[in-house]
mmCIF file of C-alpha atoms in Angstrom:
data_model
loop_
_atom_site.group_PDB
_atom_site.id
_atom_site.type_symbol
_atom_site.label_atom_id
_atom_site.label_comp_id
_atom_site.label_asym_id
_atom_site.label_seq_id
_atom_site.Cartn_x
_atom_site.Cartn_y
_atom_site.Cartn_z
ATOM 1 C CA UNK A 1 -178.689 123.042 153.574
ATOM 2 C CA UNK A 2 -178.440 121.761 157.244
ATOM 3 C CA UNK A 3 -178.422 117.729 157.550
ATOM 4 C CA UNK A 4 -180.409 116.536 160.222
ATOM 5 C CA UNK A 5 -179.129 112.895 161.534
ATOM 6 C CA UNK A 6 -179.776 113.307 164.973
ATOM 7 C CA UNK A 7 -181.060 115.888 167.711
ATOM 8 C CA UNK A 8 -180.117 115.830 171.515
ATOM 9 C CA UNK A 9 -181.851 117.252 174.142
ATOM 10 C CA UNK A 10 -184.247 117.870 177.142
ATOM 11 C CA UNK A 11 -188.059 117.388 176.951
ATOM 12 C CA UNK A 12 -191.211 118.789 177.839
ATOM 13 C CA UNK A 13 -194.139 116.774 178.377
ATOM 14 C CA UNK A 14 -197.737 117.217 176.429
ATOM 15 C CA UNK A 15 -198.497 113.953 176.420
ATOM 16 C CA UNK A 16 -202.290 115.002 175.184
ATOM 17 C CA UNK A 17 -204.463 113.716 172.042
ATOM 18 C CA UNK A 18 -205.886 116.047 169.475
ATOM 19 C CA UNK A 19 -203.701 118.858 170.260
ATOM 20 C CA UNK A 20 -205.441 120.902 167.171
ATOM 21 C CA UNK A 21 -202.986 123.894 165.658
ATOM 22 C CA UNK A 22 -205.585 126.524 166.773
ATOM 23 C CA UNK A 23 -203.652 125.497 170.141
ATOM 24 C CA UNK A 24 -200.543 125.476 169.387
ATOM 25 C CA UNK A 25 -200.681 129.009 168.116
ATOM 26 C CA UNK A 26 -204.264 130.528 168.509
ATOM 27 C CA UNK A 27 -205.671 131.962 164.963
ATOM 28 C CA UNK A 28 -204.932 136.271 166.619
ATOM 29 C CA UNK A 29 -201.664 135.802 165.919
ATOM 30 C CA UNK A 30 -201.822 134.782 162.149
ATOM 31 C CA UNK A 31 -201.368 138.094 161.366
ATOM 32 C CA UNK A 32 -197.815 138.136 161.429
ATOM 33 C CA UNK A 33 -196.237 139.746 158.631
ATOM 34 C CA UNK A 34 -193.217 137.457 159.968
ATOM 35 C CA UNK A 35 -192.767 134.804 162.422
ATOM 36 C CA UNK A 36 -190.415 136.576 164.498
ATOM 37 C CA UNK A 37 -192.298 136.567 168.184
ATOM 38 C CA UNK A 38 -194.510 134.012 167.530
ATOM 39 C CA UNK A 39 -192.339 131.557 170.092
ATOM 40 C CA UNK A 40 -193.437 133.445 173.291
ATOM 41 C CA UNK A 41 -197.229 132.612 172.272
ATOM 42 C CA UNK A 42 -197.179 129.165 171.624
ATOM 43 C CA UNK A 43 -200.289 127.566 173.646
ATOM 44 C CA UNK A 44 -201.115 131.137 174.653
ATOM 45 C CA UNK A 45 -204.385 130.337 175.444
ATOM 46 C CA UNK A 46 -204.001 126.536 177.206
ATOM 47 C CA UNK A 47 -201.188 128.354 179.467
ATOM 48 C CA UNK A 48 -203.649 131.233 180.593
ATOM 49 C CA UNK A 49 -206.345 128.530 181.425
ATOM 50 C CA UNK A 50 -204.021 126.095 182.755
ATOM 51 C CA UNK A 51 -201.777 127.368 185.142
ATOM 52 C CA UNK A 52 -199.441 124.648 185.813
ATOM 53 C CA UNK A 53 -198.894 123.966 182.142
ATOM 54 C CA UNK A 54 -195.607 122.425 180.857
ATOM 55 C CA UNK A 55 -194.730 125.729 178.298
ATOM 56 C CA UNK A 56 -195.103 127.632 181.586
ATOM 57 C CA UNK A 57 -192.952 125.254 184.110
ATOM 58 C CA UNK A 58 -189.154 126.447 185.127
ATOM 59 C CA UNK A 59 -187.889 123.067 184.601
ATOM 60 C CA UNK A 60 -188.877 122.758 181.058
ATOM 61 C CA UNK A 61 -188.268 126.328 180.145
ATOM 62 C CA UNK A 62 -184.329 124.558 177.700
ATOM 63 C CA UNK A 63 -186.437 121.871 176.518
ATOM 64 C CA UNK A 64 -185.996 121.030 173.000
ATOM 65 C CA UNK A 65 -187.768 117.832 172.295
ATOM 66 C CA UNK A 66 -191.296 117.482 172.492
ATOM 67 C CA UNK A 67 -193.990 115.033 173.780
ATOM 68 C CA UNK A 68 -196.930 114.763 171.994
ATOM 69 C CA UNK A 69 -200.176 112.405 171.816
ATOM 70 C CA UNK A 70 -202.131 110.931 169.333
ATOM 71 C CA UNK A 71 -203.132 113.457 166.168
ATOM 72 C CA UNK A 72 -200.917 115.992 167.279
ATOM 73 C CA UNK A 73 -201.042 119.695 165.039
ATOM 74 C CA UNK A 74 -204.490 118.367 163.814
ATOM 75 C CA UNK A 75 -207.248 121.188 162.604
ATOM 76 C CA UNK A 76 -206.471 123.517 160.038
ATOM 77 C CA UNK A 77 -203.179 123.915 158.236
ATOM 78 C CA UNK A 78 -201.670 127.126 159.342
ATOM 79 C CA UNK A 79 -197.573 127.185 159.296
ATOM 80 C CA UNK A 80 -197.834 129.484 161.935
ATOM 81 C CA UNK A 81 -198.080 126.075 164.530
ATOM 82 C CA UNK A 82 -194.847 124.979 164.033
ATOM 83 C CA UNK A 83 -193.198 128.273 163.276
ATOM 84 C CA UNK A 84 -194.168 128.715 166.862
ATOM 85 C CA UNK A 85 -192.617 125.475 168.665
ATOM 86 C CA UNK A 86 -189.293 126.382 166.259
ATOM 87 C CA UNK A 87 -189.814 129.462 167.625
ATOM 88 C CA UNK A 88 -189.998 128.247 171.479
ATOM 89 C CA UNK A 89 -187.098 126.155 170.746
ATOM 90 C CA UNK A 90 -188.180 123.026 169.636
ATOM 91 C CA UNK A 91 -186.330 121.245 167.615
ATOM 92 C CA UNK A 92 -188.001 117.642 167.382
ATOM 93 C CA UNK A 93 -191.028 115.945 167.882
ATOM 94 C CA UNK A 94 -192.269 112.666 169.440
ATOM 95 C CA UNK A 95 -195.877 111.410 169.168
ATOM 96 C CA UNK A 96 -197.895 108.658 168.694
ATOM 97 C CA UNK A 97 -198.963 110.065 164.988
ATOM 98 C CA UNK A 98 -199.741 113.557 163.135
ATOM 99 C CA UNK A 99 -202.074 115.649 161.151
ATOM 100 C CA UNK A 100 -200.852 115.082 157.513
ATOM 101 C CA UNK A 101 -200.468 118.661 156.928
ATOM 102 C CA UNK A 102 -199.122 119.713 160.346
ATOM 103 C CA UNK A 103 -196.512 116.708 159.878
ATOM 104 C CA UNK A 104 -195.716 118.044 156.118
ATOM 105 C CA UNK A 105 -194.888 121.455 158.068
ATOM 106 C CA UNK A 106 -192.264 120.206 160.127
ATOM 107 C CA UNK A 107 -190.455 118.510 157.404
ATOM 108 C CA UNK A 108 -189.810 121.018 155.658
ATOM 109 C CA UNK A 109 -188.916 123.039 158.702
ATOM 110 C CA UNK A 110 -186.560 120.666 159.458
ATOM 111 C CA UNK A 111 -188.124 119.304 162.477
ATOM 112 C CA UNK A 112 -188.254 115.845 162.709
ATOM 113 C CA UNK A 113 -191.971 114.599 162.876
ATOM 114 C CA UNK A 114 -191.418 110.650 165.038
ATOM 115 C CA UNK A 115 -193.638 108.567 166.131
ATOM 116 C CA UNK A 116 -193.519 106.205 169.068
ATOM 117 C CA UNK A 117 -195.720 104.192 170.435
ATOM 118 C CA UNK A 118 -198.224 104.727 172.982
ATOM 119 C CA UNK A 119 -195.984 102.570 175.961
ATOM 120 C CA UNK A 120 -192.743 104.465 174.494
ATOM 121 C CA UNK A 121 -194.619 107.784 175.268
ATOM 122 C CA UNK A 122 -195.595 106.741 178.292
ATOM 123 C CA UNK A 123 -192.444 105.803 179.797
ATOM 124 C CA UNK A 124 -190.969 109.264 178.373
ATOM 125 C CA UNK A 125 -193.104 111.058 180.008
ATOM 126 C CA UNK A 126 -192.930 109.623 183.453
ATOM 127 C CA UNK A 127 -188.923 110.189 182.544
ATOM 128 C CA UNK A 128 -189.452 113.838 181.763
ATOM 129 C CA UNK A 129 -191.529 114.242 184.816
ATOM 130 C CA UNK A 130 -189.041 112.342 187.089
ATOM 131 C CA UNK A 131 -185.893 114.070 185.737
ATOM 132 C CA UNK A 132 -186.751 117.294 183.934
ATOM 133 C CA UNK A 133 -182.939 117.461 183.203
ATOM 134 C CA UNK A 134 -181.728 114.031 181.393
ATOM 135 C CA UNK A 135 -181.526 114.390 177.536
ATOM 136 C CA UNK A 136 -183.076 112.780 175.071
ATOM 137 C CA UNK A 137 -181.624 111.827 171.877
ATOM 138 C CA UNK A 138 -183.412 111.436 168.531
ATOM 139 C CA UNK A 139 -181.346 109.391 165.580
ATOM 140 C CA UNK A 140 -182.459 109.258 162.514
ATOM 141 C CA UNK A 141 -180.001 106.895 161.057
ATOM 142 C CA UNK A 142 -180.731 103.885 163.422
ATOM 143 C CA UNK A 143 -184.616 105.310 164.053
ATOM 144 C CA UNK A 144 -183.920 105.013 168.049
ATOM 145 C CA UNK A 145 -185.181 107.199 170.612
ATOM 146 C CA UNK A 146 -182.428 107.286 173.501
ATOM 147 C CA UNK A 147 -183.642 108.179 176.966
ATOM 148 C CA UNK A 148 -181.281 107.565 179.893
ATOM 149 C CA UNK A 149 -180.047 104.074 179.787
ATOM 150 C CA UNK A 150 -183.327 103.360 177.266
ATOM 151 C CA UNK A 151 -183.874 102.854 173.850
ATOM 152 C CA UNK A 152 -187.080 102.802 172.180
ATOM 153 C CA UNK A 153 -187.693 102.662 168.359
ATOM 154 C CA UNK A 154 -189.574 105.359 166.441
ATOM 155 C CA UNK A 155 -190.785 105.323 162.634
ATOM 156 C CA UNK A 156 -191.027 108.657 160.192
ATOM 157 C CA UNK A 157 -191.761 107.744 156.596
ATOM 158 C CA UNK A 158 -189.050 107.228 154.087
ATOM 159 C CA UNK A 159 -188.799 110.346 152.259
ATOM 160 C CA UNK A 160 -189.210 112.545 155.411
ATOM 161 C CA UNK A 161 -185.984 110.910 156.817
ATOM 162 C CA UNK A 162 -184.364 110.965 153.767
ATOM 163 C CA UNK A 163 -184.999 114.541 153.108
ATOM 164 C CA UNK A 164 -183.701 115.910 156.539
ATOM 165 C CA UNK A 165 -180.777 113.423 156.721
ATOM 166 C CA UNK A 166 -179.691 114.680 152.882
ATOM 167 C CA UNK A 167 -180.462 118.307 154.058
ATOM 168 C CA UNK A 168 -182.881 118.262 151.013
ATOM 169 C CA UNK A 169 -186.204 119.185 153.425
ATOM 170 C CA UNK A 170 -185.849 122.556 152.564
ATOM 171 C CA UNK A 171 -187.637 123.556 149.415
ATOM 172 C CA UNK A 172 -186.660 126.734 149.176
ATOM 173 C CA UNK A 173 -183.470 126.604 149.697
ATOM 174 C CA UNK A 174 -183.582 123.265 146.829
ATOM 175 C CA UNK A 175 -185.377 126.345 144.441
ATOM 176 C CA UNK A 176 -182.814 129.041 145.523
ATOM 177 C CA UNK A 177 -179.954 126.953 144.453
ATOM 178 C CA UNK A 178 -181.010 125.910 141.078
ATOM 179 C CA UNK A 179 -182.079 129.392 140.006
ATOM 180 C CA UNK A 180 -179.256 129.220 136.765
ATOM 181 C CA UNK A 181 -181.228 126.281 135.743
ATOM 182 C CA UNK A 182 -184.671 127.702 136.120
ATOM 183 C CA UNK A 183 -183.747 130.740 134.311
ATOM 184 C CA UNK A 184 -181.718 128.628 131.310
ATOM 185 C CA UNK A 185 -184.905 126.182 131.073
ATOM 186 C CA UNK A 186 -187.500 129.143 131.347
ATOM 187 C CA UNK A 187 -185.590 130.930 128.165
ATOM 188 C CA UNK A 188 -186.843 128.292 126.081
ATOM 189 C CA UNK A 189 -190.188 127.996 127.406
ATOM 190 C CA UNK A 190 -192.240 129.865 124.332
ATOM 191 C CA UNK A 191 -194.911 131.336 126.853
ATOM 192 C CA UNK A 192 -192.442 133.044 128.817
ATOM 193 C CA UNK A 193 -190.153 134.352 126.017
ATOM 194 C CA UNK A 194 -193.073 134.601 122.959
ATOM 195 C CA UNK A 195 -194.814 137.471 124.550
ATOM 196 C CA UNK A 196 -192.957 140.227 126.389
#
């Protein structure tokens, strides 16, 4: 399994509250058999009202690291949200706070969930803005947000960052590996072996 310790890159700014997942992906394209293609719809619907929206913009088009608001991926819990900004090619996130599921999500997508503060966000964004081109870095180690000749602290909970730092985020892959010891502890589970 991949660590994740830290991720470098440009950003794009959505520096917006309440972003629900409904707008992230909208609910027509839930069903996906796969999640292949679901990148080149993510915000469908905010881009075709908004024409001058960030997931639209030339400069932002490499961006890997994104700028969110307060309660960002908030509304219902569809995987399909961050499949998308994976998808897009984001590969981290920086907000002010999440939707609990949307947040759980990422984790175990591997894509680090930050926060920052409100005045962090705002500075980043004017950055982004400014110079569409400077990277960004995101360490999890030292929990520091580097911008430029900036630093800013950011917080993710414990077992989040210990999970992507360990490579451990990926459940899957964590049931994948131990199937010899699933299938040694399930022969001697009576309900599995006592009536075939």
């Amino acid at each position: 399994m991949t660590k994740i310790e830290s991720i470098t890159g440009t950003g794009i700014p959505l520096l917006l509250d309440d972003i629900d997942t409904d707008r992230i992906i909208p609910a027509r394209f839930l069903r996906c058999v796969t999640f292949d293609g679901l990148g080149e719809h993510a915000f469908e619907d905010d881009r075709i009202q908004d024409p001058d929206h960030p997931f639209d913009k030339p400069q932002f088009q490499n961006a890997s690291i994104l700028l969110g608001g307060r309660n960002f991926g908030c509304g219902s819990s569809r995987e399909h949200a961050p499949q998308s900004l994976i998808r897009w090619g984001i590969k981290t996130i920086i907000a002010e706070s999440y939707a609990e599921i949307f947040f759980g999500n990422c984790t175990s997508l591997g894509v680090p969930a930050v926060c920052a503060s409100r005045e962090t966000l705002e500075v980043l964004n004017r950055e982004i803005q400014d110079h569409p081109d400077q990277e960004i870095s995101v360490n999890l180690s030292t929990m520091k947000i580097r911008c430029g000749d900036q630093e800013f602290d950011c917080t993710l909970p414990d077992n989040a960052r210990s999970a992507l730092i360990s490579g451990t985020y990926d459940f899957l892959a964590q049931l994948l590996k131990s199937e010899s010891e699933i299938k040694e502890r399930a022969a001697t589970v009576p309900y599995f072996t006592s009536f075939a």
